[in-house]
């Protein structure tokens, strides 16, 4: 169905496409806004970081950056677009035709087909240079949505370069479109007039209301008989209308595999994403049947919607070749970051610690994946996140108490928690369900999980040995079931390293996961996880095709460049704090000089003391230690995990210490 003129409602509240610059400049941490994604869709986002004009937002579990100085069109008042109902075109449904002007990608009006709805926003499919693309826009946005053929009848000029597109976005969109429309009309009229053959028949046709082009053509064919010329002009007009409608009708996509070869070497990766989309559609009927067999199927339906929406967002973003290239570069630069942190000194420390305290690890590595015992997916989630999770929490608290008793220092942790039901649903029915059938949910080994973080490898592997002992003394069924020690291999794809332990949660046969992290890696876990969420879309068997491509094609582009992470210290604020408090921090309450260890604690660097000692930077007496503090190099500090901001803080404290 094509949308007709009568479907527009006249009385509607004003549509405001974006914030003013002043409104954007007033944004602060934890503010909520509507943010426009690269797909065109507006979603709710929470401000989590501000760096000058650049703002990082958290949107439904993932992060995005936007710069209001150059991308003001992406910022809108909270809920003003993402939750605004449509006041134009009531009664639309999937498959209807509508004109779209996808400003963020292919500037210019085009016919399109509606494929999805989200409140007042619609997703459309349109063709550009023989390829099919998707775009989101709000129905009330007159700069991007119009009645079919009301705008796309005029061929707007292509704006290919980024500079011109940026200028166009800053203009009034309505005005810029009207100018283009008028220019095109004037050009057509000029061409017609230049080719006209002046005659009474021509003047008669124009007087009767025929357009200049049709009148001129008819007058040239029949210059002496007005009645015949009228018939000819009428036929020309009918042919032109039919041709125009056919030319602007969205072309149906051919059946079978689309051709992504025009995108060059990344074409196969785009094909994988497309195949993933098709797979999700193909699974719909099967998963509908599976849901009906489960208890609490209304909850599962909601989980399914959330899971699919998350996957859809990831795939839509990666279908943009520019975004896919950026993702592939980040994959290598993040691996470079972790490899730089995990230098020869750290590897030697890990090797010694594993040999001394993790002697039995190899016994658990390489074991087959263990299964959770449950009658259904619903039973597994209920047992894991509601019944046995308390037993697992109590047991992990005992692990923490034992660590404290044995002087094993846990510097950070994430409490025992259950896997979110939407992610569990997707993994059970779309990932494992495809591989293992109806019982695929049993292959989930992280329905319950927790993390412990250490600042040295000795404590990390001592904790492993302690967990191994407690599994035996507490009679945990099966003891340690499986271990993945990603600190041990010479090379790890994506760069992130940790030690993962699977056990059965106490008094159950539900597999739980304990993660042991080193602070060296854990401080950057989020950037690694953001890449992993996208990378898992490209897994085919035991091979990640995105990583394989990046490894072969992106290393020469990225070279040794490491992923840029925000410094953990604001240097200006830190310097002010140092000046204000150094006198309190270099003397104890009795006015005596602090010891080496007390100084590090006072400087909030206590977690690095053990690393100093393990690197032989810890001398036998305090005088020697103070000497080492003064002469240690920045490179050596980086080797034990100091970030640039931490090094600056360390130098400021030393400067004040030396002045006393």
XYZ file of C-alpha atoms in Angstrom, residues 3-659:
657
model
C 0.668 6.192 1.680
C -1.815 8.778 0.394
C -2.018 12.505 1.103
C -5.107 12.081 3.243
C -3.235 10.019 5.799
C -1.403 13.045 7.207
C -2.989 14.632 10.252
C -2.915 18.422 10.374
C -3.140 19.026 14.124
C 0.048 17.813 15.728
C 2.513 19.031 18.363
C 5.703 20.538 17.014
C 8.438 18.029 16.201
C 11.834 19.182 17.468
C 14.538 17.186 15.652
C 17.374 17.885 18.082
C 18.540 19.898 21.095
C 19.901 23.401 20.911
C 23.624 23.814 21.408
C 22.977 25.455 24.783
C 20.906 22.475 25.937
C 23.652 20.055 24.912
C 26.304 22.113 26.693
C 24.300 21.901 29.930
C 24.328 18.095 29.964
C 25.976 16.544 33.015
C 26.741 13.070 34.322
C 23.715 10.765 34.805
C 21.474 12.993 32.652
C 19.155 11.109 30.314
C 18.870 12.093 26.656
C 17.599 10.739 23.381
C 20.603 9.837 21.249
C 20.554 8.969 17.561
C 22.456 5.850 16.536
C 24.193 5.318 13.220
C 21.115 3.377 12.086
C 19.060 6.567 12.414
C 17.098 5.329 15.421
C 16.711 7.459 18.526
C 17.119 5.546 21.798
C 17.328 6.588 25.437
C 20.877 7.087 26.714
C 22.481 7.947 30.045
C 25.462 10.305 30.169
C 28.336 8.369 31.761
C 31.358 10.396 30.676
C 32.064 13.897 29.359
C 35.300 14.912 27.620
C 34.993 18.491 26.350
C 32.354 18.297 23.581
C 32.393 14.494 23.454
C 29.853 12.595 25.529
C 29.754 8.878 26.224
C 26.278 7.435 26.705
C 25.052 4.097 27.982
C 22.209 2.806 25.807
C 20.542 -0.503 26.699
C 23.747 -2.133 27.879
C 26.187 -0.773 25.298
C 28.156 2.486 25.003
C 28.319 5.089 22.261
C 30.167 8.379 21.864
C 28.783 11.558 20.313
C 30.204 15.057 19.828
C 27.588 17.799 20.139
C 29.899 20.330 18.478
C 29.810 18.429 15.190
C 26.876 16.019 15.715
C 24.220 18.153 17.356
C 21.586 16.414 15.221
C 22.190 13.235 17.293
C 21.069 14.814 20.606
C 17.414 15.285 21.526
C 15.515 15.918 24.734
C 14.885 12.705 26.688
C 11.846 10.794 25.343
C 11.010 13.622 22.909
C 11.647 11.303 19.944
C 12.356 7.791 21.268
C 8.966 7.697 23.030
C 7.006 10.155 20.900
C 3.937 8.651 19.241
C 3.379 9.414 15.578
C 0.928 12.196 14.645
C 1.241 11.626 10.905
C 0.268 8.691 8.715
C -2.058 6.677 11.002
C -2.761 3.079 10.079
C 0.606 2.281 8.524
C 1.788 -1.306 8.510
C 4.807 -3.280 7.415
C 5.092 -3.389 3.648
C 3.617 0.076 3.062
C 5.553 2.452 0.811
C 6.809 5.856 1.883
C 9.389 8.464 0.831
C 12.539 8.659 2.946
C 15.513 11.003 3.022
C 18.240 9.039 4.903
C 20.295 12.072 5.905
C 22.920 10.176 7.874
C 23.945 7.921 5.009
C 22.551 8.599 1.496
C 21.296 12.177 1.355
C 18.330 12.628 -0.994
C 14.705 11.477 -1.232
C 13.978 7.878 -2.212
C 11.037 5.541 -2.298
C 11.170 2.926 0.463
C 9.297 0.068 2.133
C 8.438 -0.040 5.850
C 9.962 -3.096 7.540
C 9.644 -2.363 11.281
C 8.162 -0.052 13.919
C 9.337 1.249 17.290
C 6.712 3.601 18.669
C 6.547 6.548 16.298
C 9.796 5.555 14.579
C 9.875 3.358 11.500
C 12.605 1.353 9.869
C 12.542 1.398 6.100
C 14.380 -0.478 3.376
C 15.528 1.472 0.321
C 17.825 0.976 -2.644
C 20.954 2.973 -3.339
C 23.259 2.199 -6.260
C 21.749 -1.247 -6.589
C 22.183 -2.119 -2.910
C 19.562 -2.468 -0.189
C 19.961 -0.369 2.979
C 17.991 0.191 6.177
C 17.252 3.447 7.958
C 15.254 4.571 11.004
C 13.344 7.860 11.173
C 10.390 9.312 13.071
C 7.145 9.631 11.148
C 6.709 13.209 12.390
C 10.058 14.303 10.952
C 9.129 16.068 7.704
C 12.781 16.397 6.739
C 13.109 12.613 6.436
C 9.614 11.136 5.919
C 7.042 12.102 3.283
C 4.176 10.665 1.233
C 5.355 8.199 -1.382
C 6.413 9.936 -4.624
C 5.742 13.399 -3.164
C 9.477 14.083 -2.742
C 11.272 11.352 -4.640
C 9.824 12.633 -7.960
C 12.634 15.195 -8.015
C 16.129 13.807 -8.295
C 18.134 15.597 -5.611
C 21.822 16.172 -6.123
C 24.069 13.523 -4.631
C 26.125 14.742 -1.708
C 28.989 12.328 -1.447
C 31.708 14.109 0.426
C 31.538 14.412 4.192
C 32.086 18.163 4.189
C 29.039 18.923 2.058
C 26.908 16.490 4.032
C 27.946 18.179 7.280
C 26.991 21.582 5.838
C 23.641 20.218 4.698
C 22.883 18.872 8.152
C 23.504 22.292 9.673
C 21.051 23.996 7.264
C 17.310 23.992 7.558
C 16.480 20.676 5.910
C 13.185 21.878 4.497
C 14.805 24.955 2.975
C 17.692 23.008 1.461
C 15.273 20.529 -0.114
C 13.097 23.311 -1.541
C 16.156 24.947 -3.064
C 17.215 21.719 -4.750
C 13.680 21.115 -5.962
C 13.433 24.581 -7.438
C 16.834 24.277 -9.132
C 15.832 20.962 -10.726
C 12.513 22.412 -11.889
C 14.196 25.509 -13.330
C 16.720 23.342 -15.177
C 13.968 21.210 -16.722
C 12.040 24.299 -17.765
C 15.169 25.851 -19.303
C 15.904 22.717 -21.339
C 12.327 22.637 -22.585
C 12.301 26.276 -23.621
C 15.650 25.962 -25.403
C 14.259 23.169 -27.590
C 10.780 24.588 -28.231
C 9.487 25.147 -31.733
C 7.249 28.207 -31.533
C 3.851 27.479 -33.171
C 0.113 28.062 -32.601
C -0.245 24.349 -31.692
C 2.406 24.692 -28.987
C 0.778 27.779 -27.503
C -2.595 26.050 -27.614
C -1.307 22.988 -25.727
C 0.287 25.149 -23.057
C -2.889 27.164 -22.707
C -4.804 23.891 -22.172
C -2.554 23.056 -19.178
C -0.048 20.600 -20.642
C 3.440 20.939 -19.232
C 6.095 22.501 -21.413
C 7.965 19.251 -22.168
C 4.909 17.273 -23.286
C 3.533 20.233 -25.273
C 6.836 20.801 -27.068
C 7.212 17.124 -28.005
C 3.638 16.885 -29.267
C 3.978 20.130 -31.240
C 7.104 18.842 -32.954
C 5.353 15.571 -33.945
C 2.196 17.287 -35.185
C 2.864 21.025 -35.731
C -0.342 21.758 -37.754
C -3.249 19.871 -36.097
C -4.127 20.861 -32.513
C -6.645 18.019 -31.970
C -4.130 15.306 -32.891
C -1.435 17.099 -30.864
C -3.720 17.019 -27.807
C -4.022 13.224 -28.131
C -0.258 12.885 -28.515
C 0.464 15.152 -25.496
C -2.035 13.193 -23.386
C -0.338 9.905 -24.296
C 3.082 11.386 -23.520
C 1.803 12.480 -20.123
C 0.364 9.011 -19.383
C 3.620 7.326 -20.438
C 5.678 9.720 -18.335
C 3.531 9.042 -15.259
C 3.766 5.269 -15.732
C 7.511 5.424 -16.263
C 7.967 7.655 -13.232
C 5.995 5.343 -10.933
C 7.916 2.319 -12.153
C 11.258 4.083 -11.793
C 10.605 5.080 -8.195
C 8.946 1.893 -7.016
C 11.283 0.149 -4.503
C 12.761 -2.863 -6.253
C 12.121 -6.244 -4.639
C 15.245 -7.967 -3.416
C 16.280 -11.030 -5.411
C 15.857 -14.369 -3.743
C 18.952 -16.188 -2.524
C 22.215 -14.802 -1.250
C 22.794 -11.076 -1.836
C 26.066 -10.097 -3.471
C 28.434 -8.351 -1.041
C 31.408 -8.506 -3.386
C 31.177 -4.764 -4.070
C 32.480 -4.194 -0.524
C 35.769 -5.867 -1.332
C 37.644 -7.927 1.244
C 35.130 -7.299 4.041
C 32.282 -8.578 1.858
C 32.412 -12.100 3.386
C 32.053 -10.600 6.885
C 28.995 -8.617 5.802
C 27.675 -11.854 4.319
C 28.094 -13.564 7.716
C 26.010 -10.845 9.386
C 23.336 -11.200 6.707
C 23.334 -14.973 7.176
C 22.967 -14.424 10.913
C 19.905 -12.273 10.300
C 18.408 -14.952 8.068
C 19.172 -17.634 10.646
C 17.297 -15.678 13.327
C 14.260 -15.495 11.053
C 14.469 -19.187 10.234
C 14.498 -20.093 13.938
C 11.291 -18.175 14.711
C 8.834 -21.047 14.310
C 11.042 -23.517 16.182
C 11.560 -21.128 19.081
C 7.848 -20.283 19.190
C 7.194 -23.996 19.735
C 9.908 -24.240 22.388
C 8.517 -21.287 24.315
C 5.058 -22.828 24.399
C 6.529 -25.898 26.110
C 8.086 -23.830 28.902
C 6.618 -22.539 32.120
C 6.321 -18.756 32.440
C 6.266 -18.393 28.658
C 5.161 -14.750 28.839
C 8.459 -13.957 30.579
C 10.351 -15.895 27.935
C 8.609 -13.985 25.163
C 9.716 -10.719 26.737
C 13.261 -12.083 27.106
C 13.236 -13.080 23.474
C 12.183 -9.597 22.345
C 14.963 -7.995 24.379
C 17.570 -10.473 23.162
C 16.647 -10.015 19.510
C 16.587 -6.246 19.847
C 20.117 -6.322 21.284
C 21.412 -8.586 18.526
C 19.658 -6.492 15.901
C 21.334 -3.309 17.139
C 24.745 -4.975 16.961
C 24.180 -6.327 13.457
C 22.716 -3.126 12.056
C 25.745 -1.213 13.240
C 28.207 -3.678 11.740
C 26.419 -3.727 8.380
C 27.898 -0.270 7.802
C 31.284 -0.924 6.145
C 32.851 2.060 7.920
C 31.677 0.804 11.327
C 32.856 -2.717 10.513
C 36.319 -1.457 9.569
C 36.537 0.544 12.788
C 35.521 -2.515 14.812
C 38.221 -4.625 13.127
C 40.888 -2.002 13.825
C 39.797 -1.786 17.469
C 40.058 -5.547 17.754
C 43.776 -5.386 16.980
C 44.552 -2.166 18.877
C 42.874 -3.557 22.020
C 44.880 -6.763 21.687
C 47.994 -4.578 21.355
C 47.000 -2.797 24.568
C 46.793 -6.020 26.568
C 49.943 -7.457 24.989
C 51.839 -4.288 25.939
C 50.663 -4.593 29.539
C 51.551 -8.285 29.655
C 55.265 -7.766 29.119
C 58.157 -10.152 29.739
C 58.344 -9.316 33.452
C 54.653 -10.040 34.005
C 54.889 -13.276 32.042
C 57.805 -14.411 34.180
C 55.852 -13.631 37.359
C 52.889 -15.593 36.029
C 55.062 -18.559 35.128
C 56.655 -18.713 38.586
C 53.310 -18.284 40.393
C 51.591 -20.986 38.342
C 54.427 -23.435 38.917
C 54.428 -22.777 42.644
C 50.689 -22.691 43.409
C 48.826 -23.970 40.349
C 50.536 -27.289 39.852
C 47.261 -29.171 39.239
C 45.776 -26.749 36.723
C 46.862 -28.804 33.730
C 44.785 -31.660 35.164
C 41.601 -29.613 34.617
C 42.520 -27.889 31.350
C 41.282 -29.486 28.167
C 38.434 -31.311 29.875
C 35.180 -31.476 27.887
C 32.547 -28.907 28.664
C 30.424 -29.866 31.657
C 26.616 -29.800 31.512
C 24.026 -28.385 33.864
C 21.295 -30.804 34.898
C 17.797 -29.368 34.483
C 14.557 -30.485 32.847
C 14.025 -27.306 30.835
C 15.421 -23.834 30.241
C 12.891 -22.402 32.700
C 13.925 -24.937 35.348
C 17.593 -24.092 34.805
C 17.056 -20.341 35.180
C 14.805 -20.724 38.213
C 17.159 -23.183 39.939
C 20.262 -21.198 39.079
C 19.117 -17.634 39.771
C 16.595 -18.217 42.553
C 17.265 -21.463 44.448
C 20.937 -22.443 44.414
C 22.433 -19.013 43.948
C 22.228 -18.438 47.726
C 24.280 -21.596 48.354
C 26.856 -20.408 45.847
C 27.003 -16.960 47.485
C 27.559 -18.492 50.919
C 30.303 -20.732 49.563
C 32.081 -17.832 47.831
C 31.915 -15.790 51.037
C 33.751 -18.646 52.718
C 36.346 -18.504 49.909
C 36.846 -14.806 50.635
C 37.209 -15.425 54.366
C 39.781 -18.153 53.716
C 41.684 -15.813 51.407
C 41.799 -13.199 54.127
C 42.938 -15.768 56.686
C 45.791 -16.868 54.391
C 46.797 -13.284 53.522
C 45.589 -13.573 49.932
C 44.633 -10.033 48.975
C 41.475 -9.585 46.876
C 41.580 -6.018 45.562
C 38.161 -6.055 43.907
C 35.280 -8.398 43.186
C 31.893 -8.717 41.569
C 29.328 -10.418 43.757
C 27.722 -13.699 42.786
C 24.964 -12.908 40.293
C 22.757 -14.703 37.827
C 22.970 -14.391 34.057
C 20.399 -11.996 32.584
C 17.464 -13.941 31.202
C 17.513 -12.249 27.792
C 21.170 -13.126 27.166
C 20.646 -16.621 28.584
C 17.650 -17.067 26.278
C 19.604 -16.099 23.184
C 22.530 -18.315 24.104
C 20.306 -21.306 24.922
C 17.977 -21.197 21.912
C 19.991 -19.497 19.167
C 23.585 -20.533 19.914
C 23.518 -23.842 21.760
C 20.071 -24.759 20.471
C 21.358 -24.791 16.909
C 24.330 -26.990 17.830
C 22.790 -29.337 20.400
C 19.054 -29.281 19.799
C 16.289 -29.004 22.410
C 18.673 -29.559 25.335
C 21.083 -26.833 24.237
C 20.377 -24.861 27.417
C 22.269 -27.509 29.430
C 25.516 -26.306 27.843
C 25.390 -22.946 29.634
C 28.124 -22.899 32.253
C 27.671 -19.384 33.632
C 24.079 -19.174 34.840
C 25.703 -18.206 38.162
C 29.047 -16.435 38.189
C 31.343 -14.129 40.102
C 34.743 -12.454 39.760
C 37.712 -11.963 42.075
C 40.455 -9.489 41.163
C 44.085 -9.589 42.332
C 46.992 -7.231 41.812
C 49.642 -9.966 41.550
C 49.879 -13.470 40.124
C 50.985 -15.064 43.369
C 47.727 -14.215 45.137
C 45.726 -15.182 42.053
C 47.172 -18.699 41.829
C 47.132 -19.134 45.599
C 43.397 -18.433 45.412
C 43.047 -21.128 42.744
C 44.803 -23.633 45.021
C 42.537 -22.599 47.900
C 39.386 -23.100 45.762
C 40.668 -26.515 44.706
C 41.155 -27.500 48.360
C 37.744 -26.186 49.451
C 36.006 -28.085 46.645
C 37.401 -31.286 48.154
C 36.830 -30.513 51.836
C 33.310 -29.150 51.232
C 32.514 -32.144 49.018
C 31.439 -30.081 46.024
C 30.106 -32.631 43.541
C 32.796 -33.389 41.004
C 35.255 -30.898 42.517
C 36.702 -28.541 39.923
C 35.066 -29.522 36.649
C 37.064 -27.470 34.174
C 39.657 -24.665 34.029
C 40.644 -22.195 31.337
C 43.910 -20.453 32.168
C 44.185 -17.722 29.551
C 47.274 -16.283 31.259
C 49.303 -19.282 30.183
C 49.212 -19.393 26.332
C 51.845 -17.418 24.452
C 49.097 -15.679 22.490
C 45.397 -15.130 23.192
C 42.975 -13.801 20.548
C 41.581 -10.377 21.507
C 44.301 -10.068 24.177
C 42.193 -10.286 27.339
C 43.445 -12.859 29.868
C 41.894 -14.386 32.969
C 41.501 -17.721 34.736
C 38.075 -19.336 34.630
C 36.953 -22.149 36.948
C 33.774 -24.208 36.590
C 32.242 -26.019 39.561
C 28.773 -27.251 40.450
C 27.009 -24.816 42.735
C 26.792 -26.402 46.213
C 23.930 -28.909 46.659
C 23.135 -28.811 42.922
C 24.185 -29.992 39.467
C 24.006 -26.473 38.015
C 27.370 -25.349 36.622
C 28.685 -22.070 38.027
C 31.649 -19.963 36.927
C 34.380 -18.333 39.020
C 36.587 -15.824 37.222
C 40.006 -14.867 38.606
C 41.286 -11.605 37.101
C 44.532 -9.655 37.311
C 44.009 -5.917 37.850
C 46.405 -5.294 34.974
C 43.721 -6.550 32.571
C 40.567 -6.050 34.597
C 40.759 -2.253 34.560
C 40.193 -2.452 30.789
C 37.693 -5.305 30.795
C 34.822 -3.152 29.529
C 36.517 -2.173 26.268
C 37.384 -5.824 25.711
C 33.811 -6.919 26.407
C 32.403 -4.298 24.016
C 34.486 -5.794 21.209
C 33.653 -9.366 22.219
C 29.891 -8.712 22.049
C 30.273 -7.902 18.360
C 32.967 -10.467 17.621
C 30.816 -13.400 18.770
C 28.506 -12.729 15.781
C 31.293 -14.004 13.518
C 31.933 -17.346 15.191
C 31.801 -20.273 12.782
C 32.669 -23.507 14.529
C 35.881 -22.970 16.471
C 37.002 -20.060 14.279
C 36.102 -16.395 14.704
C 36.044 -15.095 11.149
C 36.255 -11.432 12.180
C 39.399 -12.061 14.211
C 40.860 -14.165 11.411
C 40.284 -11.319 8.952
C 41.647 -8.674 11.355
C 44.686 -10.787 12.131
C 45.506 -11.159 8.442
C 44.555 -7.709 7.156
C 44.528 -5.151 9.963
C 47.850 -5.672 11.706
C 49.729 -3.817 9.006
C 47.234 -0.932 9.307
C 47.216 -0.748 13.105
C 50.889 -1.728 13.529
C 51.897 -1.262 17.193
C 49.218 1.320 17.984
C 47.328 0.518 21.186
C 43.720 1.302 21.943
C 43.389 4.685 23.654
C 41.698 4.427 27.053
C 40.780 7.326 29.269
C 43.378 8.010 31.918
C 42.338 6.907 35.392
C 43.467 10.231 36.936
C 42.520 13.806 36.138
C 45.986 15.324 36.395
C 44.889 18.841 37.272
C 42.606 17.734 40.072
C 45.220 15.281 41.297
C 47.930 17.919 41.446
C 45.643 20.140 43.530
C 44.980 17.254 45.916
C 48.689 16.525 46.239
C 49.520 20.129 47.109
C 46.808 20.232 49.725
C 47.484 16.944 51.453
C 51.123 15.979 51.025
C 52.175 17.156 54.481
C 49.571 14.893 56.046
C 50.631 11.947 53.935
C 54.372 11.868 54.435
C 54.223 11.879 58.230
C 52.258 9.663 60.572
C 50.218 10.929 63.499
C 53.347 11.197 65.679
C 55.219 13.266 63.106
C 57.641 10.423 62.289
C 58.584 9.706 58.656
C 56.435 6.967 57.161
C 57.865 3.645 56.073
C 57.997 2.559 52.456
C 54.745 0.604 52.674
C 52.930 3.306 54.654
C 53.812 5.891 52.021
C 52.309 3.759 49.245
C 49.130 3.266 51.252
C 48.932 7.003 51.963
C 49.417 7.746 48.256
C 46.608 5.284 47.359
C 49.169 3.080 45.594
C 49.133 0.242 48.096
C 48.142 -2.322 45.468
C 51.528 -1.883 43.780
C 53.689 -2.684 46.849
C 53.794 -6.425 46.196
C 54.641 -5.847 42.552
C 57.588 -3.691 43.625
C 58.845 -6.480 45.870
C 58.341 -9.198 43.259
C 60.254 -7.128 40.724
C 63.164 -6.825 43.188
C 62.473 -3.130 43.589
C 61.916 -3.680 47.297
C 65.265 -3.194 49.080
C 66.135 -4.640 52.476
C 66.123 -1.325 54.307
C 64.094 1.850 54.106
C 67.000 4.060 52.973
C 67.649 1.839 49.969
C 63.957 1.705 49.209
C 63.676 5.508 49.176
C 66.609 5.580 46.744
C 64.809 3.140 44.457
C 61.650 5.245 44.637
C 63.602 8.209 43.296
C 65.483 6.482 40.463
C 62.877 4.047 39.123
C 61.994 4.868 35.495
C 58.578 5.406 33.930
C 59.108 2.308 31.804
C 59.660 0.211 34.927
C 56.532 1.698 36.500
C 54.496 0.795 33.433
C 55.884 -2.714 33.696
C 54.168 -3.227 37.054
C 50.835 -1.812 35.853
C 51.061 1.959 36.350
C 48.947 3.974 33.908
C 50.178 7.384 32.693
C 48.020 9.199 35.244
C 49.243 6.953 38.048
C 52.847 7.716 37.082
C 52.117 11.452 37.156
C 50.585 11.105 40.606
C 53.587 9.094 41.780
C 55.995 11.767 40.488
C 54.044 14.561 42.188
C 54.165 12.782 45.530
C 57.887 12.113 45.149
C 58.493 15.776 44.357
C 56.762 16.807 47.548
C 58.534 14.089 49.517
C 61.929 15.193 48.221
C 61.219 18.825 49.120
